[in-house]
Amino acid sequence: RKNTKRVPSFRKLLRTSKIKLDNKLKNKQYKQQSAAKKYRKEQKKLRQAVRDAVCRKPFPLEEYKKKHVAEKREEEEEDDALPLDMMDEDDLKLMEELAQKASFLTRDISSNEPVHIKKRKHESVIEKYEKMPRRMKTEPEKELIHLLPIKDKGGIIPQTMEKPVLNVAEDEDEEEDTEEMLVAEDFHEEPLPVLTPEEMAAQRKRKLQERKMHIAALASAILSDPENNIKKVKELRAMLMEQDPNVAVIVRKLVMVSLMEIFKDIAPSYKIRPLTEAEKATKVKKETQKLREFEEGLVSQYKFYLENLEQTIKDWKQRKLKKSNVISLKAYKGLAEIAVKCLCELLVALPHFNFHNNIIVLIVPLMNDASKTISELCSEAVKKLFKQDKLGFASLGVVKVISGLVKGRNYNVRPEVLKVFLYLRIKEVELKKDSEDIAPKKKFMTYKEKRKNLSRMQRKWKKAEEKLERELLEAEASESKEKKLKLHTETLNIVFLTYFRILKKAQKSPLLPAVLEGLAKFAHLINVEFFDDLLIVLHSLIASGDLSYRESLHCILSAFHILSGQGDVLNIDPMKFYTHLYKTLFSLHAGSTNDDIGIVLQCLDVMLAKRRKQVSQQRALAFIKRLSTLALHVLPNSSIGILATNRVLMQTFPKMDLLLDNESQGSGIFLPELNEPEHCNAQNTALWELHLLQRHYHPTVQKFAAHLMVGAPAEGSGALSLDLSRRPATELFEAYSTRGMTFNPPVPSVTLRRKDTFSQMDSFLNEELNEQLQQHISKTVIHKMLDFAKHLKESTLS
């Protein structure tokens, strides 16, 4: 057997150190060696036994038995037939003498050992035994207790006292009596009264109230004075093992949440490290020692609490229940959800505190859980952590674990696991602002305070001190900025490594949309060396036809993000991406793909507005015409976004007013069904769609259509209001969305007064009266109807 060192998994590497892994490997090798040695010994014994069995000569079993039985019978017959008279007199005399000795009588005759197998070391053993002092068995041994000695002129006099010995026999008798009494009581015990459902509910309510009061008392005591009452955390944590089946589930949930809030409040704003041996040996002040004890107790209790939460989740996942447990398997799901909520809260609230990496290792795999509730909880917690993480330590830890999870599961994870990368604070990070937030704030004295409180010489010294302190703070801020840049670089490397692995090995995976979306967000930060290969991969994905419409839009957006950043220096013409977007614009409609308009507007902004120097006039005209046609078929918020994009294009590119004239410019006829924007002759058409959009039911669409018809002026009577002209197309698309069944601007409600309503009723009835008279219906019926209406009117007004 060859011992090869197995490479541990990523999760094990996070938990275990190198020394521990080496020790594990050595123990494993030692076990294998001992097992091999034992196996060799057994094989050797087996071979020897086989060899011995082969050497012996076999004989029939039946013959051996017959022969043996016959010999035995002959010996017994000879013994019976032998008379005592045949023995010599000397032999009989010797037998009689031996029979009188005790050793002869007590000796085991059946044994084959000789009589004198052991020699006595000393001949006078009995005499020695007789000389030894004896103690009575009834006399108990006295144990002495050494007391403090007395010092006298003669020297030190030791003091001792006899320890009182209890009478064991009396104690045993008393215990037996009490046991008999208890057995008798148990025997005569009356059966417990059967409670009605109402009494059981009242009893449960009373117990639950008692537990709640106890939890509240412990929690308030801990929060009021954490340093002195840290031991009460252990008492509160012991309630996680509540054994009363009526209230166990609720009490455990309450204790979990209470402990979570307590730890959030009393945890310090720094990580507590273990003390070294030298620090433990040194003498410190009482306050320092008290603080050390508090920190040590806090960390240990926090660790045990996290272990309890982890065990609850594991038991639920593995469907395991202990025999002594009082909670059913169904109730364990609710307990597990509360445990996950507590871990998520601690993940977000205490990213700087101990065991944060352990919480990350627990939470990240649960993002891929089959339970939708738990996976959403964990995903939201990770998103919050990414949004609020300014330095990047916690984000880096989460990204590492996610990358290991995706690779370990062979890319068989939910897309939501990768979508959390979109919330990383890398693209929109403001280094200056964040460094100011992190840098220690120092309050300096104002000029008035210095003038009032300090002398002239003191002011001079204070000015020099403040200058030095400002320089130190600037140095710290620059150092934190460098740390942040380094962490962000490492985080991005892991993110791109995960994305590129999926693009290379799992192109048909459901993770591809999340990968393309992430590339579109972070493409401007990719190294220039990968641009060519990445563009080839993106184009091949679009050309394959396996992608959905949204995924192809993300591919286009990723490609243009690459080319709009560092890719400006590259001489690449992405005409294929322009053609694909132009061809698929009419795939959008007012139904399920309405949300894709947001990505289309981003693509148009990056492809046309930001690359205006690389875009020809023919291409811009073709896109404006097709977008105007599309605005007729989509929801109002999509129409507003498209018209806002057309406004930007008309102001960006010259000679776009050709489309407002009905005369042709140059040769050719406009070909609306041709999918090549450069060759469809868009200069020979007009934007007749604006006349229809001017009669749209949405007032904002009407405003944009009227604005574009006059050439989209920036000033004058045809200009838009500031709230519409200064907002980008994507923001307008979200602002005027009807997703929440609301109309923006709100429709004014037409409310009629009561008197107007009744006047309308009167006029209606009078008209009816005239009609009925014409049709010769009896007047009495009509008058009854009028009286009833009048009575109804009076009762309603009163």
mmCIF file of N, CA, C and O in Angstrom, residues 98 106 136-137 186 212 276 319 351 391 396 413 433 527 573 647 699 715 738 796:
data_model
loop_
_atom_site.group_PDB
_atom_site.id
_atom_site.type_symbol
_atom_site.label_atom_id
_atom_site.label_comp_id
_atom_site.label_asym_id
_atom_site.label_seq_id
_atom_site.Cartn_x
_atom_site.Cartn_y
_atom_site.Cartn_z
ATOM 1 N N LEU A 98 0.049 -40.423 55.444
ATOM 2 C CA LEU A 98 -0.253 -39.268 54.564
ATOM 3 C C LEU A 98 -1.691 -38.792 54.729
ATOM 4 O O LEU A 98 -1.980 -37.599 54.625
ATOM 5 N N THR A 106 -6.122 -31.716 51.630
ATOM 6 C CA THR A 106 -6.573 -30.494 50.922
ATOM 7 C C THR A 106 -5.990 -30.371 49.538
ATOM 8 O O THR A 106 -6.389 -29.509 48.772
ATOM 9 N N MET A 136 -8.387 -4.937 66.006
ATOM 10 C CA MET A 136 -9.731 -5.482 65.932
ATOM 11 C C MET A 136 -10.444 -4.913 64.712
ATOM 12 O O MET A 136 -10.270 -3.746 64.357
ATOM 13 N N LYS A 137 -11.277 -5.716 64.086
ATOM 14 C CA LYS A 137 -12.001 -5.240 62.889
ATOM 15 C C LYS A 137 -13.053 -4.203 63.244
ATOM 16 O O LYS A 137 -13.372 -3.328 62.455
ATOM 17 N N ASP A 186 -44.383 5.201 46.508
ATOM 18 C CA ASP A 186 -44.629 5.007 45.084
ATOM 19 C C ASP A 186 -45.752 3.997 44.855
ATOM 20 O O ASP A 186 -46.544 4.124 43.911
ATOM 21 N N LYS A 212 -40.484 33.407 30.000
ATOM 22 C CA LYS A 212 -40.232 34.718 29.387
ATOM 23 C C LYS A 212 -39.697 35.711 30.411
ATOM 24 O O LYS A 212 -38.757 36.473 30.126
ATOM 25 N N THR A 276 -0.925 35.421 25.355
ATOM 26 C CA THR A 276 0.263 34.565 25.300
ATOM 27 C C THR A 276 0.641 34.132 26.715
ATOM 28 O O THR A 276 0.132 34.664 27.707
ATOM 29 N N ARG A 319 -31.819 15.292 9.423
ATOM 30 C CA ARG A 319 -33.038 14.663 9.949
ATOM 31 C C ARG A 319 -32.730 13.768 11.146
ATOM 32 O O ARG A 319 -33.213 12.661 11.275
ATOM 33 N N PRO A 351 -18.909 41.956 11.689
ATOM 34 C CA PRO A 351 -17.896 41.455 10.745
ATOM 35 C C PRO A 351 -16.473 41.571 11.266
ATOM 36 O O PRO A 351 -15.556 40.950 10.735
ATOM 37 N N LEU A 391 -13.876 48.328 4.111
ATOM 38 C CA LEU A 391 -12.480 47.909 3.954
ATOM 39 C C LEU A 391 -12.323 46.777 2.942
ATOM 40 O O LEU A 391 -11.476 46.835 2.067
ATOM 41 N N LEU A 396 -13.835 39.745 1.011
ATOM 42 C CA LEU A 396 -12.841 38.811 0.479
ATOM 43 C C LEU A 396 -13.071 37.403 1.020
ATOM 44 O O LEU A 396 -13.006 36.416 0.273
ATOM 45 N N VAL A 413 -24.800 24.809 -8.764
ATOM 46 C CA VAL A 413 -25.339 25.641 -7.685
ATOM 47 C C VAL A 413 -26.415 26.556 -8.264
ATOM 48 O O VAL A 413 -26.544 26.706 -9.475
ATOM 49 N N LYS A 433 -13.774 59.033 0.019
ATOM 50 C CA LYS A 433 -14.850 59.101 1.003
ATOM 51 C C LYS A 433 -14.711 57.991 2.036
ATOM 52 O O LYS A 433 -14.792 58.225 3.227
ATOM 53 N N ASN A 527 -8.204 42.828 -16.979
ATOM 54 C CA ASN A 527 -6.885 43.092 -17.554
ATOM 55 C C ASN A 527 -6.976 43.094 -19.092
ATOM 56 O O ASN A 527 -7.687 42.311 -19.704
ATOM 57 N N ASP A 573 -13.405 46.622 -34.176
ATOM 58 C CA ASP A 573 -14.696 47.123 -34.648
ATOM 59 C C ASP A 573 -15.774 46.108 -34.278
ATOM 60 O O ASP A 573 -15.870 45.041 -34.906
ATOM 61 N N ARG A 647 -33.743 61.399 -27.740
ATOM 62 C CA ARG A 647 -33.418 62.816 -27.507
ATOM 63 C C ARG A 647 -31.910 63.001 -27.365
ATOM 64 O O ARG A 647 -31.316 63.922 -27.928
ATOM 65 N N PRO A 699 -49.340 61.407 -20.375
ATOM 66 C CA PRO A 699 -48.949 62.808 -20.635
ATOM 67 C C PRO A 699 -47.447 62.996 -20.837
ATOM 68 O O PRO A 699 -47.034 63.855 -21.631
ATOM 69 N N GLU A 715 -33.253 74.738 -25.218
ATOM 70 C CA GLU A 715 -33.875 75.943 -24.662
ATOM 71 C C GLU A 715 -35.057 76.331 -25.537
ATOM 72 O O GLU A 715 -35.201 75.873 -26.667
ATOM 73 N N THR A 738 -45.010 50.824 -14.036
ATOM 74 C CA THR A 738 -46.347 50.483 -13.532
ATOM 75 C C THR A 738 -46.343 49.119 -12.838
ATOM 76 O O THR A 738 -47.363 48.445 -12.775
ATOM 77 N N THR A 796 -80.807 59.789 3.776
ATOM 78 C CA THR A 796 -79.357 59.819 3.547
ATOM 79 C C THR A 796 -78.764 61.140 4.000
ATOM 80 O O THR A 796 -77.702 61.189 4.625
#
